[in-house]
Coordinates of C-alpha atoms in Angstrom, one line a residue:
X1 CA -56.1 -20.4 -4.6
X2 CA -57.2 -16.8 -3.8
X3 CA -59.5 -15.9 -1.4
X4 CA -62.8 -15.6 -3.2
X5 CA -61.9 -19.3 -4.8
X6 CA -61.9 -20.3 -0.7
X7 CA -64.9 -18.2 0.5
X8 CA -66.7 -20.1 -2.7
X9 CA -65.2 -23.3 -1.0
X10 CA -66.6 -22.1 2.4
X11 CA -70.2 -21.5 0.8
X12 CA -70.6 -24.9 -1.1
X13 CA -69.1 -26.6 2.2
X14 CA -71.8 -25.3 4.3
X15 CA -74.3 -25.8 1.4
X16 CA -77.4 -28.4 2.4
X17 CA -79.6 -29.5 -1.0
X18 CA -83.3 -30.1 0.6
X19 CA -84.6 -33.5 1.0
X20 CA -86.3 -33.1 -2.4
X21 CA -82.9 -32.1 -4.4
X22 CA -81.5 -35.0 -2.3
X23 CA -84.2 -37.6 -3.1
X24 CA -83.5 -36.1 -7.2
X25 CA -80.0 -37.2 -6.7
X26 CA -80.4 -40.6 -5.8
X27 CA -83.5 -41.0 -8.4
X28 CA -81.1 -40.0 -11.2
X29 CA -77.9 -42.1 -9.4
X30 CA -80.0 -45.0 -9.5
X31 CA -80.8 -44.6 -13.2
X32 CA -77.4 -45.3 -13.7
X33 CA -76.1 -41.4 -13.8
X34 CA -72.3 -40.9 -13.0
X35 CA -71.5 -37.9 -10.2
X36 CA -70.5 -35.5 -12.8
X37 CA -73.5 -35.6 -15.0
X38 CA -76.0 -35.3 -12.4
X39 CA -74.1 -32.4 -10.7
X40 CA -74.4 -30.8 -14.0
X41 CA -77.9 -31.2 -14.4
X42 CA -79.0 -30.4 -11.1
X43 CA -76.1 -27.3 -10.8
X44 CA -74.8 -28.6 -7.6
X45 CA -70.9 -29.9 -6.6
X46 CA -69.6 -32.8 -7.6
X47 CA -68.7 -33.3 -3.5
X48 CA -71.8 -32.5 -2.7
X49 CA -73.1 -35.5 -5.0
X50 CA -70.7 -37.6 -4.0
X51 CA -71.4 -36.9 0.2
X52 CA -75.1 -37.4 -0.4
X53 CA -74.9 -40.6 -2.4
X54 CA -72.6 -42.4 0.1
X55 CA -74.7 -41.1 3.1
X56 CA -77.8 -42.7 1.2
X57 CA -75.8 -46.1 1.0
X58 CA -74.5 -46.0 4.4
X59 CA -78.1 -44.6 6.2
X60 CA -80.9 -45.4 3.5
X61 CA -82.0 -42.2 3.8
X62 CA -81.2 -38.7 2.6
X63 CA -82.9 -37.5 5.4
X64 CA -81.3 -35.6 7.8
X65 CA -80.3 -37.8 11.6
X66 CA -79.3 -36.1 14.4
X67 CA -75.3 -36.0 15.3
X68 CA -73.4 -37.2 18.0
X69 CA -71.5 -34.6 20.2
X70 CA -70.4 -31.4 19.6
X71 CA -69.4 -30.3 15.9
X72 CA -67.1 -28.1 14.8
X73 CA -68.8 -24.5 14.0
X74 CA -65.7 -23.8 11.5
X75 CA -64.7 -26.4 8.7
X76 CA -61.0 -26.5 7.5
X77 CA -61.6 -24.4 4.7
X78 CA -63.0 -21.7 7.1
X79 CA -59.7 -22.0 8.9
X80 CA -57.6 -21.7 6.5
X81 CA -59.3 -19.0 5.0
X82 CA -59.1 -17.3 8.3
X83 CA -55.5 -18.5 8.8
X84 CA -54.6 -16.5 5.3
X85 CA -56.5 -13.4 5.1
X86 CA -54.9 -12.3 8.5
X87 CA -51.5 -12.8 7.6
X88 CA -52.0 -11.1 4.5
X89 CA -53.7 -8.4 6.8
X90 CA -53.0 -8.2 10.2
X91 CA -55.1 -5.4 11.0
X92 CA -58.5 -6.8 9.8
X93 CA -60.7 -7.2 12.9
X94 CA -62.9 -10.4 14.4
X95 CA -65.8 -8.6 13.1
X96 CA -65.3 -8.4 9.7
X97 CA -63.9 -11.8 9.5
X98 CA -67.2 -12.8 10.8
X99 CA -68.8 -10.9 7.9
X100 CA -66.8 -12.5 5.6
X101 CA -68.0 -15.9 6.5
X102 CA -71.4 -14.5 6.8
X103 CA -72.0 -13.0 3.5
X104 CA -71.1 -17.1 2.7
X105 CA -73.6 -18.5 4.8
X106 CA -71.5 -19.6 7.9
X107 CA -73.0 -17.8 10.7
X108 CA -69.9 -17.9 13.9
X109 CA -69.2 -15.2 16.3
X110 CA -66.7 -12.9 16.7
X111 CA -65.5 -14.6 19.9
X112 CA -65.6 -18.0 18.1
X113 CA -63.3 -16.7 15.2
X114 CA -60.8 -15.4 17.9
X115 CA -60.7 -18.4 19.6
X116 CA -59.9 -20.5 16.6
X117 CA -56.9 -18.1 15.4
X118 CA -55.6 -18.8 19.1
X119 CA -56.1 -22.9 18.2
X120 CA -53.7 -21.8 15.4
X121 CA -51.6 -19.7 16.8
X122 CA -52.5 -16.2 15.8
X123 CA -52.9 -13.7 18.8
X124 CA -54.5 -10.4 18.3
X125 CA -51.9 -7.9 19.5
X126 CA -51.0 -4.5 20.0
X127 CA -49.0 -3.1 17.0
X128 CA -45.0 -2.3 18.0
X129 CA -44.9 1.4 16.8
X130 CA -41.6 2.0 14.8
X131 CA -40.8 4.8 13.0
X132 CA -40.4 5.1 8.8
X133 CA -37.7 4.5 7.7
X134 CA -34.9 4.8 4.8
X135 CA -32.8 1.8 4.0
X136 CA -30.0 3.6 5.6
X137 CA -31.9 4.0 8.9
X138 CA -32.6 0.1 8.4
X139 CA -28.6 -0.5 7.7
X140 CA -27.4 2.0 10.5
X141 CA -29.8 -0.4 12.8
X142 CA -28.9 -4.0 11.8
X143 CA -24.9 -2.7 12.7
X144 CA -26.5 -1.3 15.7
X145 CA -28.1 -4.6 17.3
X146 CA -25.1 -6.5 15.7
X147 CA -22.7 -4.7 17.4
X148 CA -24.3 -4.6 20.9
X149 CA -26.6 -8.5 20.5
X150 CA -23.5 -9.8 22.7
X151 CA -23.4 -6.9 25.3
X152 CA -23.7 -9.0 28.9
X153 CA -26.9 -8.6 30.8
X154 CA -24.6 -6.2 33.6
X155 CA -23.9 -3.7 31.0
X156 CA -27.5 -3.3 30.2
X157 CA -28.7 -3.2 33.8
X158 CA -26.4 0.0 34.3
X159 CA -28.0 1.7 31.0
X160 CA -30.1 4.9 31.9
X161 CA -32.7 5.2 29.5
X162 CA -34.1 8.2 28.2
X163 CA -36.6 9.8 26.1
X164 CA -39.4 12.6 25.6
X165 CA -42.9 12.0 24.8
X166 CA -46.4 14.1 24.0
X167 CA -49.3 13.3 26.5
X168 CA -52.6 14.3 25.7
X169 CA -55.6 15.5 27.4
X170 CA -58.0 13.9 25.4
X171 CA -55.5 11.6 23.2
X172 CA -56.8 8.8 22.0
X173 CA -55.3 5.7 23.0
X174 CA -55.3 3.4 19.5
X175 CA -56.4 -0.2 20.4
X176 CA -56.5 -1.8 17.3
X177 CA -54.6 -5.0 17.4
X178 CA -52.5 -7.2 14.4
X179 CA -52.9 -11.0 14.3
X180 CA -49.5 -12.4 14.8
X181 CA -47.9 -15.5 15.9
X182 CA -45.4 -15.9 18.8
X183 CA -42.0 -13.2 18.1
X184 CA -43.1 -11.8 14.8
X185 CA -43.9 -8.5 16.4
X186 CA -41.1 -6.3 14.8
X187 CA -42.1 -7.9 11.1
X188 CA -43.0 -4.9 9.1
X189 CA -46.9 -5.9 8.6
X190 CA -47.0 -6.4 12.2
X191 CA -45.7 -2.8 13.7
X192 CA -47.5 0.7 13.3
X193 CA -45.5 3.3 12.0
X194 CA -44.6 6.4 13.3
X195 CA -43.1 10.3 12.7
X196 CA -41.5 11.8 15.7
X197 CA -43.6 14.0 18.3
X198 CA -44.1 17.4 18.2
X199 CA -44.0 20.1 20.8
X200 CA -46.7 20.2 23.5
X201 CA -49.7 22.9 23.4
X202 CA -53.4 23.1 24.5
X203 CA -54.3 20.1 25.7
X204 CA -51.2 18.3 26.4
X205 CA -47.8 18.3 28.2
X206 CA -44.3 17.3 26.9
X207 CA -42.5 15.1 29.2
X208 CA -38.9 14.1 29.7
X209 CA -38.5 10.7 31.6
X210 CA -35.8 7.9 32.3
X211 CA -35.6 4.6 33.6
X212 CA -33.1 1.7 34.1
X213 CA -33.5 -2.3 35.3
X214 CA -33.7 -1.2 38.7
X215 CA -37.1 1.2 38.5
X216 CA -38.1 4.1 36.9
X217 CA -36.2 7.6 37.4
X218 CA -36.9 11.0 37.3
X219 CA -39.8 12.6 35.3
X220 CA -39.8 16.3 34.1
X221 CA -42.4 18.7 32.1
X222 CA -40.9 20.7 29.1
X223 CA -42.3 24.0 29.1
X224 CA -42.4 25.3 25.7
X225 CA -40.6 24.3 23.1
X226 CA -37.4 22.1 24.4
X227 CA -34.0 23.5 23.0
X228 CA -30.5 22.1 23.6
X229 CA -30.0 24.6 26.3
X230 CA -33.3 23.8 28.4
X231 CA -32.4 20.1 27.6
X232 CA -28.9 20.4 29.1
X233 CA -31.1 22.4 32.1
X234 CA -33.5 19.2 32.4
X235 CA -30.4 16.3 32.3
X236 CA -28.4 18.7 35.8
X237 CA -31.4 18.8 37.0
X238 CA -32.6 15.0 36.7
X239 CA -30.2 12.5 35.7
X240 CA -27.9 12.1 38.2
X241 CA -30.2 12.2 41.2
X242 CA -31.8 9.3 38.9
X243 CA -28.8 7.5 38.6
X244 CA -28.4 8.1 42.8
X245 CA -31.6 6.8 43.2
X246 CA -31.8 3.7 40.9
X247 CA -28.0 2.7 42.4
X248 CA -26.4 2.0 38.9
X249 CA -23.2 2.6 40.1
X250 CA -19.8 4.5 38.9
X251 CA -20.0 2.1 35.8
X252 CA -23.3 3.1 34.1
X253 CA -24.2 4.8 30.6
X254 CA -26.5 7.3 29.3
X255 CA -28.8 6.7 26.2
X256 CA -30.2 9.3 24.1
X257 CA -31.8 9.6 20.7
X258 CA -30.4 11.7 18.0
X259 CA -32.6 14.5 18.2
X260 CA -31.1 17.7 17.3
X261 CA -31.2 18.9 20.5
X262 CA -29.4 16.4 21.7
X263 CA -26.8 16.1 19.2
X264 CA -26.0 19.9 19.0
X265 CA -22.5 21.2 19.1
X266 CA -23.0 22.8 22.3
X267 CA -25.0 19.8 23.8
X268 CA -22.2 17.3 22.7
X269 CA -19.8 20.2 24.6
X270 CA -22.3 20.0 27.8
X271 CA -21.8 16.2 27.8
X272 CA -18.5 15.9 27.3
X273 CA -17.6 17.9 30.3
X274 CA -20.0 15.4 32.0
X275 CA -17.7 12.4 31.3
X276 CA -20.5 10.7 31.0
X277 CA -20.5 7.4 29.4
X278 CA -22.6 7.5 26.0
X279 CA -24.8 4.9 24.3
X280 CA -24.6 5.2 20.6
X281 CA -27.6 5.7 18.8
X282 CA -29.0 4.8 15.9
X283 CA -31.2 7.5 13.8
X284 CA -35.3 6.9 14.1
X285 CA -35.0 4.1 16.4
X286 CA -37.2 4.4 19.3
X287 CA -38.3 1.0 18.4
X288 CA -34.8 0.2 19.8
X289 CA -35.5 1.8 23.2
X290 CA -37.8 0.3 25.7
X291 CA -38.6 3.5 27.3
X292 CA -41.2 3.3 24.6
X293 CA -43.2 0.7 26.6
X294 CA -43.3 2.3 29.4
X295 CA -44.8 5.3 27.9
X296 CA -47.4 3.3 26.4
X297 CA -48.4 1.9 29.8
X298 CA -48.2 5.4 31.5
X299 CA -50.5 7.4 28.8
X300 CA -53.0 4.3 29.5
X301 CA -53.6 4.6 33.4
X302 CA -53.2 8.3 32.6
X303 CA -56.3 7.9 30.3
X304 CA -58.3 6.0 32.7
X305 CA -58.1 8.4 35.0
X306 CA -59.8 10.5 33.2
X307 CA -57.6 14.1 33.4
X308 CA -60.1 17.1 33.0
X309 CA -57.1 19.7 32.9
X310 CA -53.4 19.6 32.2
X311 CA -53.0 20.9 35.9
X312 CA -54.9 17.1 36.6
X313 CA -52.8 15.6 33.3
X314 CA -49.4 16.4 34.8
X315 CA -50.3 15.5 38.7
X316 CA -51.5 11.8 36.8
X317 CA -48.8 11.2 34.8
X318 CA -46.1 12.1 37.7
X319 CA -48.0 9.6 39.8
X320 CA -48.5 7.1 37.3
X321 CA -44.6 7.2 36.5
X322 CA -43.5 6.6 40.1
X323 CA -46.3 2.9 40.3
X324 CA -44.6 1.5 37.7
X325 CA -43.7 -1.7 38.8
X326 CA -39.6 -2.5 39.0
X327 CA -40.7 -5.8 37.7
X328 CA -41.5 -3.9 34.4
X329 CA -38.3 -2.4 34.2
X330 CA -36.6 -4.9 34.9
X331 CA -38.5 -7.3 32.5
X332 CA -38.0 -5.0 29.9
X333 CA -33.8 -4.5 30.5
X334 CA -33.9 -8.2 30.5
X335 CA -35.3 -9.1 27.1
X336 CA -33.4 -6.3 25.5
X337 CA -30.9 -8.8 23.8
X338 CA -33.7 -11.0 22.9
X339 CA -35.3 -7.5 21.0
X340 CA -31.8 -7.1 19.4
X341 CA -31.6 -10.5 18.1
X342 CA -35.5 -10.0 16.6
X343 CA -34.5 -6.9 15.0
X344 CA -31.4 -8.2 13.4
X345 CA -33.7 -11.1 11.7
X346 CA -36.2 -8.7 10.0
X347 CA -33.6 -6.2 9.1
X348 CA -31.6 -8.6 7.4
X349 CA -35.0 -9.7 5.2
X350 CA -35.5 -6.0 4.8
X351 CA -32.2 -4.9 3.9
X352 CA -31.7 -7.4 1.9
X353 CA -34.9 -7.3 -0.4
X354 CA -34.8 -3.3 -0.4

């Protein structure tokens, strides 16, 4: 059944005949009329027929009496209409759901259609942003979260995670939400894709930041355009006092993304020298780090705050960074296996069907 065949449904369910058309219905049932013929004479459903003639036989009348408690503002049909267009489209709003069953003749409100996709277990959420990509990004990641799925929760813990992000002045922060049920949120319908940042100009800063189980680290502003030697400059200047400060011990590892910058010849040199122990990294995955997350929840108490400069933008973010809850952190760290194991599921579907 498509979904014009169910908002039909929707519009004849909610359909009430006047007490005339009613009182022409039982007139031609009692002249011995079958339910078909007089719903083709009078252009009206054959349920519709049928519901009025029984109510007739059951009340004597076909006028209408007054329930008993409180009905249901949504009929099945409604549901499951609601229940399929938004997993067919995630991204459709409350709003024009309730238009939808509007332009039918079943008046609800917004709020009411939200609360029955909780009843079924669709919760609007913020979209996972991942980034587009090839099927051998999508190969190189299902051997990544294979490979490290059954990594104990210590070895995790001692990760130091790391990453660069744009903040804007005047960004806007996208709060559209998909419908999804419970651990669905990497499913490709579900997640908001992506292209990597650029530099930093105008009205916004680039920031370098790192975090690990234990609390968020060190937070530096790129000026200009970041190359692998003033990266090498930011990661003396930052990482180790973050891995002092966050205690992660002689035992821990560094994560990085394979930006260019990162991966250069004389970058790989810088680290080596380091001794530093070295997360590999899939290509495009920030999906795969939860520094992600926390930049989310920095650029939106930077936003309420209201910046009216970069001068104000930095001093917010900087301060913003250092509230963030360990409990986050650590929350985050903690699921990470459980975000493996989710994206090894949909890879597999997508790998497979690609």
């Amino acid at each position: 059944m498509t979904d014009t065949q169910l908002l039909l449904d929707i519009y004849w369910c909610g359909y009430k005949p006047e007490v005339k058309r009613r009182e022409e219905v039982i007139t031609l049932h009692r002249k011995g009329n079958g339910y078909k013929k007089i719903a083709k004479m009078l252009n009206i459903p054959r349920e519709t027929i049928g519901s009025i003639i029984r109510k007739f036989k059951a009340k004597g009348t076909v006028e209408m009496l007054p329930g008993r408690g409180r009905k249901k503002l949504l009929t099945s049909t409604a549901v499951r209409y609601l229940k399929r267009r938004v997993e067919k489209s995630p991204r459709v709003t409350a709003e024009e759901l309730r238009k939808d069953l509007s332009d039918v003749g079943t008046e609800v409100s917004a709020q009411t259609i939200r609360h029955t996709l909780r009843n079924e277990g669709l919760h609007a959420r913020t979209p996972r942003r991942t980034p587009l990509l090839s099927p051998k990004n999508k190969k190189s990641q299902l051997q990544y979260a294979k490979s490290h799925v059954d990594k104990p929760q210590k070895f995790w813990d001692s990760v130091l995670w790391t990453d660069e992000t744009k903040l804007e002045l005047f960004g806007s922060m996208d709060q559209r939400y998909v419908w999804r049920r419970k651990n669905k949120a990497y499913e490709e319908k579900n997640t908001l894709p992506t292209v990597k940042h650029g530099g930093g100009g105008g009205g916004s800063i680039m920031l370098w930041g790192c975090f690990a189980s234990a609390g968020t680290g060190k937070l530096h502003r790129v000026q200009g355009t970041m190359n692998s030697h003033q990266y090498q400059e930011i990661l003396d200047d930052n990482v180790m006092q973050s891995v002092t400060n966050l205690r992660l011990g002689r035992r821990w590892t560094f994560q990085q993304d394979n930006d260019p910058k990162h991966t250069s010849k004389s970058t790989r040199a810088w680290l080596q020298i380091k001794g530093w122990n070295i997360l590999e990294w899939p290509s495009q995955s920030p999906d795969l780090n939860p520094i992600e997350n926390l930049w989310w929840d920095l650029k939106k108490t930077v936003a309420v705050r209201k910046p009216k400069n970069v001068t104000e933008l930095e001093a917010f973010a900087h301060d913003e960074w250092a509230k963030i809850p360990v409990d986050r952190c650590k929350t985050l760290v903690s699921s990470y296996a459980s975000r493996l194991k989710a994206v090894i599921t949909v890879k597999v579907l997508s790998t497979t069907s690609s």
